[in-house]
Amino acid sequence: MYSTLKGHLRTLFPKPLKDDPRDYKDIPAKDLKLEAYPKTITYDDLSDELLQSVCIYAQDALIGILGHGHSGGIYACDFFTNAHKLSYPTSVGSCFDMLLDIVFKVQHQLHFVYKQCCDTTALSGWRDCVYGNGVGGSGWQCNRLQCPNQKADQSATQKHNQTCTQKCDQTVSCGLKSPLQSFLEDGLQRFLPHHMTKVGCGVKCSVGSHRGQPCKTPMGFSDISVTASHVKKGAHLAGVLDNFCGPTSHLSRLCRKLNCLLRRAPQTLGDMLAFYHMFLYEWNGQGRMHRQDAFLQAVNDAMFGEQYGKMDVVSIQSSRTHTEKHSKGDLFSLVDCHTSPTVNTPVGSCGPYLESISNDIRRTFSEKRAGSYLSWIVYITETFYDLLKKLYDECNKCCGTDKSKCRVAKCAVNCKVGKESSTSDHDDSCNAIVNCSYTTPTLFTYGFVHGDALILAGKRSKRTCRDFCTALGKVISDKISDESPLAKLIYEIIPEYIWAIRTPFSYLLLALWSLSLLYLLHITVVRLDVLRIRSHLRSPSSHRIAAHSLLAVAKVGKIGNVKYFSP
């Protein structure tokens, strides 16, 4: 099936010639390519390097999670023997659909684990969390809670705080609980996966319609505390996953190339933000031929070659250096705001709050796909706005009001933010957004992680979950006075462009209907001969009567004898 699947990958590429009669198997591999930015996509790169390497590095990822195996679990050598009796479709089309579905789901889940394991406990990351054999689960943050009857490898700095009700086997020498372990076991509250009954084409999920939220695939290591042969920390897993699903990994590169080849439209909120951010990033910089120039040409092509200069899509994300537009809702105010080109400290309520899990797989663009990019921007932007509004409503309900459930949203009493409009520096005792137990799970639900947790929790750049609600509220504002770039794109720029395309057809249709209406009105009051239009009736007397008189009962019988095109 592997060789057959490689042959199927040929059909994803355009043929060298427009009307090339050759079958794909007869076309040399070197001729199957798609010019793209940042690198041309070739068949050899896709089939030999990426697909094969993803299969090889998948074993390393499994070993990084479970270890090399022991008698009570599964040995690493069995990863290639299909010990779990996985089903592989015999149809190459079905097999490719399943592969496509799986690689994107695996990349999404493991990339989230990778990002969490890159941050320390102080940033609510899992870098210092343990996982593996004999480790217990816990809440979403690493902690020092104890549990009985586990391997004694603890340091002497831990406190002995047992109560009289505890059993005699509960000592300070027992192991740690870990949110990383809970996530791998599919048991971490607020990060629970969806139940799926089918993968591939026509995937079936317990959630049904996700409404812009990604499908969360179960990790599948429910018995890792027994089957794992080692105990490691998140830092170890981050290093392993960096090679498998990191920014430059084979899996991420495979996904981004498939996205470009298949014209896979953004489907979730995280996917949409990744597309807008990567497509508009450095709009006038590298890759301009495959992004800006190609997009503007597609805009003009839709206008039948006429120049149209009002499709200013880059207005929603102009520059990451803080300007007045950031205060009005530029997307950079949520993703990456800098005080200046050399100082990356955010200004006001802006901050690196969001990073889409799909960022690394939305980096490849081709001028051959410019029509698809235009179509996505025209028809998906309003959905993007609605989903951002939904995210805002959820976050604001938990953290943005005085009666919110969040315990870390409010600033300290002596904090000057909000009291002095000139400062955005929070007090040291204020809690950063990375410590919010509501925001992080909500962002995960929509396909996000924190953009830069170190900056968000920094002394001079600390941002709270309430700051995030403020910044997001500016982005989705639909008030004319707020001049939100996103609202302007949705309610002004795109409708004007669509109307400019439809204007000639609309006026032509109006003229034709007007002419038809005038003709119908005319023949109701004037004889047909006045317009030199001959009747279809043979009788000469029919030309001397009004048109409506032809419908009289006495005349109906004569209508049966009709003759067209006679002199």
CSV table of N, CA and C in Angstrom, one decimal, residues 505-555:
chain,number,residue,atom,x,y,z
A,505,PHE,N,-23.5,42.9,-14.4
A,505,PHE,CA,-24.6,41.9,-14.5
A,505,PHE,C,-25.9,42.4,-14.0
A,506,SER,N,-25.8,43.1,-12.9
A,506,SER,CA,-27.0,43.6,-12.2
A,506,SER,C,-27.7,44.6,-13.1
A,507,TYR,N,-27.0,45.6,-13.7
A,507,TYR,CA,-27.5,46.6,-14.6
A,507,TYR,C,-28.1,45.9,-15.8
A,508,LEU,N,-27.4,45.0,-16.4
A,508,LEU,CA,-27.8,44.3,-17.6
A,508,LEU,C,-29.1,43.5,-17.3
A,509,LEU,N,-29.2,42.8,-16.2
A,509,LEU,CA,-30.4,42.1,-15.8
A,509,LEU,C,-31.6,43.1,-15.6
A,510,LEU,N,-31.3,44.2,-15.0
A,510,LEU,CA,-32.3,45.2,-14.7
A,510,LEU,C,-32.8,45.8,-16.0
A,511,ALA,N,-31.9,46.0,-17.0
A,511,ALA,CA,-32.4,46.5,-18.3
A,511,ALA,C,-33.2,45.5,-19.1
A,512,LEU,N,-32.9,44.3,-19.0
A,512,LEU,CA,-33.6,43.2,-19.7
A,512,LEU,C,-35.0,43.1,-19.1
A,513,TRP,N,-35.1,43.0,-17.8
A,513,TRP,CA,-36.4,42.9,-17.1
A,513,TRP,C,-37.2,44.2,-17.4
A,514,SER,N,-36.6,45.3,-17.4
A,514,SER,CA,-37.4,46.6,-17.7
A,514,SER,C,-37.9,46.5,-19.1
A,515,LEU,N,-37.1,46.1,-20.1
A,515,LEU,CA,-37.6,46.0,-21.4
A,515,LEU,C,-38.8,45.0,-21.6
A,516,SER,N,-38.6,43.9,-20.9
A,516,SER,CA,-39.7,42.9,-20.9
A,516,SER,C,-41.0,43.5,-20.3
A,517,LEU,N,-40.8,44.2,-19.2
A,517,LEU,CA,-42.0,44.7,-18.5
A,517,LEU,C,-42.7,45.8,-19.4
A,518,LEU,N,-41.9,46.6,-20.1
A,518,LEU,CA,-42.5,47.6,-21.0
A,518,LEU,C,-43.2,47.0,-22.1
A,519,TYR,N,-42.6,45.9,-22.7
A,519,TYR,CA,-43.3,45.2,-23.8
A,519,TYR,C,-44.6,44.6,-23.3
A,520,LEU,N,-44.7,44.0,-22.2
A,520,LEU,CA,-45.9,43.4,-21.7
A,520,LEU,C,-46.9,44.5,-21.4
A,521,LEU,N,-46.5,45.6,-20.9
A,521,LEU,CA,-47.5,46.7,-20.6
A,521,LEU,C,-48.0,47.3,-21.9
A,522,HIS,N,-47.1,47.3,-22.9
A,522,HIS,CA,-47.5,47.9,-24.2
A,522,HIS,C,-48.6,47.0,-24.9
A,523,ILE,N,-48.4,45.7,-25.0
A,523,ILE,CA,-49.3,44.8,-25.7
A,523,ILE,C,-50.6,44.6,-25.0
A,524,THR,N,-50.7,45.1,-23.8
A,524,THR,CA,-52.0,45.0,-23.1
A,524,THR,C,-52.9,46.1,-23.5
A,525,VAL,N,-52.4,47.1,-24.1
A,525,VAL,CA,-53.3,48.3,-24.5
A,525,VAL,C,-53.2,48.6,-26.0
A,526,VAL,N,-52.2,48.1,-26.7
A,526,VAL,CA,-52.0,48.5,-28.1
A,526,VAL,C,-52.1,47.2,-28.9
A,527,ARG,N,-52.6,47.4,-30.2
A,527,ARG,CA,-52.7,46.3,-31.1
A,527,ARG,C,-51.3,45.8,-31.5
A,528,LEU,N,-51.2,44.5,-31.8
A,528,LEU,CA,-49.8,44.0,-32.1
A,528,LEU,C,-49.3,44.6,-33.4
A,529,ASP,N,-50.1,44.9,-34.3
A,529,ASP,CA,-49.6,45.5,-35.6
A,529,ASP,C,-48.9,46.8,-35.5
A,530,VAL,N,-49.2,47.5,-34.4
A,530,VAL,CA,-48.5,48.8,-34.2
A,530,VAL,C,-47.0,48.6,-34.1
A,531,LEU,N,-46.6,47.5,-33.5
A,531,LEU,CA,-45.2,47.2,-33.3
A,531,LEU,C,-44.7,46.3,-34.5
A,532,ARG,N,-45.5,46.1,-35.5
A,532,ARG,CA,-45.2,45.3,-36.7
A,532,ARG,C,-44.8,43.9,-36.3
A,533,ILE,N,-45.5,43.4,-35.2
A,533,ILE,CA,-45.3,42.0,-34.8
A,533,ILE,C,-46.6,41.2,-35.2
A,534,ARG,N,-46.4,40.2,-36.0
A,534,ARG,CA,-47.5,39.5,-36.6
A,534,ARG,C,-48.0,38.4,-35.7
A,535,SER,N,-49.3,38.2,-35.8
A,535,SER,CA,-49.9,37.2,-34.9
A,535,SER,C,-49.6,35.8,-35.5
A,536,HIS,N,-49.7,34.8,-34.6
A,536,HIS,CA,-49.5,33.4,-35.0
A,536,HIS,C,-50.8,32.8,-35.6
A,537,LEU,N,-51.9,33.6,-35.6
A,537,LEU,CA,-53.1,33.0,-36.1
A,537,LEU,C,-53.2,33.3,-37.6
A,538,ARG,N,-53.8,32.4,-38.3
A,538,ARG,CA,-53.9,32.5,-39.8
A,538,ARG,C,-55.0,33.6,-40.2
A,539,SER,N,-56.0,33.7,-39.3
A,539,SER,CA,-57.1,34.6,-39.7
A,539,SER,C,-56.6,36.0,-39.8
A,540,PRO,N,-56.9,36.7,-41.0
A,540,PRO,CA,-56.5,38.1,-41.1
A,540,PRO,C,-57.2,39.0,-40.1
A,541,SER,N,-58.4,38.6,-39.6
A,541,SER,CA,-59.1,39.4,-38.7
A,541,SER,C,-58.4,39.5,-37.3
A,542,SER,N,-57.5,38.6,-37.1
A,542,SER,CA,-56.8,38.6,-35.8
A,542,SER,C,-55.9,39.8,-35.7
A,543,HIS,N,-55.5,40.4,-36.8
A,543,HIS,CA,-54.6,41.6,-36.8
A,543,HIS,C,-55.4,42.9,-36.6
A,544,ARG,N,-56.8,42.8,-36.5
A,544,ARG,CA,-57.6,43.9,-36.4
A,544,ARG,C,-58.3,44.0,-35.0
A,545,ILE,N,-57.8,43.1,-34.1
A,545,ILE,CA,-58.4,43.1,-32.8
A,545,ILE,C,-57.3,43.3,-31.7
A,546,ALA,N,-57.7,43.8,-30.6
A,546,ALA,CA,-56.8,44.0,-29.5
A,546,ALA,C,-56.2,42.6,-29.0
A,547,ALA,N,-55.0,42.7,-28.4
A,547,ALA,CA,-54.4,41.4,-28.0
A,547,ALA,C,-55.2,40.7,-26.9
A,548,HIS,N,-55.8,41.5,-26.0
A,548,HIS,CA,-56.5,40.8,-24.9
A,548,HIS,C,-57.8,40.2,-25.4
A,549,SER,N,-58.3,40.6,-26.6
A,549,SER,CA,-59.5,40.1,-27.1
A,549,SER,C,-59.3,38.7,-27.6
A,550,LEU,N,-58.1,38.3,-27.9
A,550,LEU,CA,-57.8,36.9,-28.4
A,550,LEU,C,-58.2,35.9,-27.4
A,551,LEU,N,-58.2,36.3,-26.1
A,551,LEU,CA,-58.5,35.3,-25.1
A,551,LEU,C,-60.0,35.1,-24.8
A,552,ALA,N,-60.8,35.8,-25.6
A,552,ALA,CA,-62.3,35.7,-25.5
A,552,ALA,C,-62.7,34.3,-25.8
A,553,VAL,N,-63.8,33.8,-25.3
A,553,VAL,CA,-64.2,32.4,-25.4
A,553,VAL,C,-64.4,32.1,-26.9
A,554,ALA,N,-65.0,33.0,-27.6
A,554,ALA,CA,-65.3,32.7,-29.0
A,554,ALA,C,-64.1,32.6,-29.9
A,555,LYS,N,-63.0,33.2,-29.4
A,555,LYS,CA,-61.8,33.2,-30.3
A,555,LYS,C,-60.8,32.1,-29.9
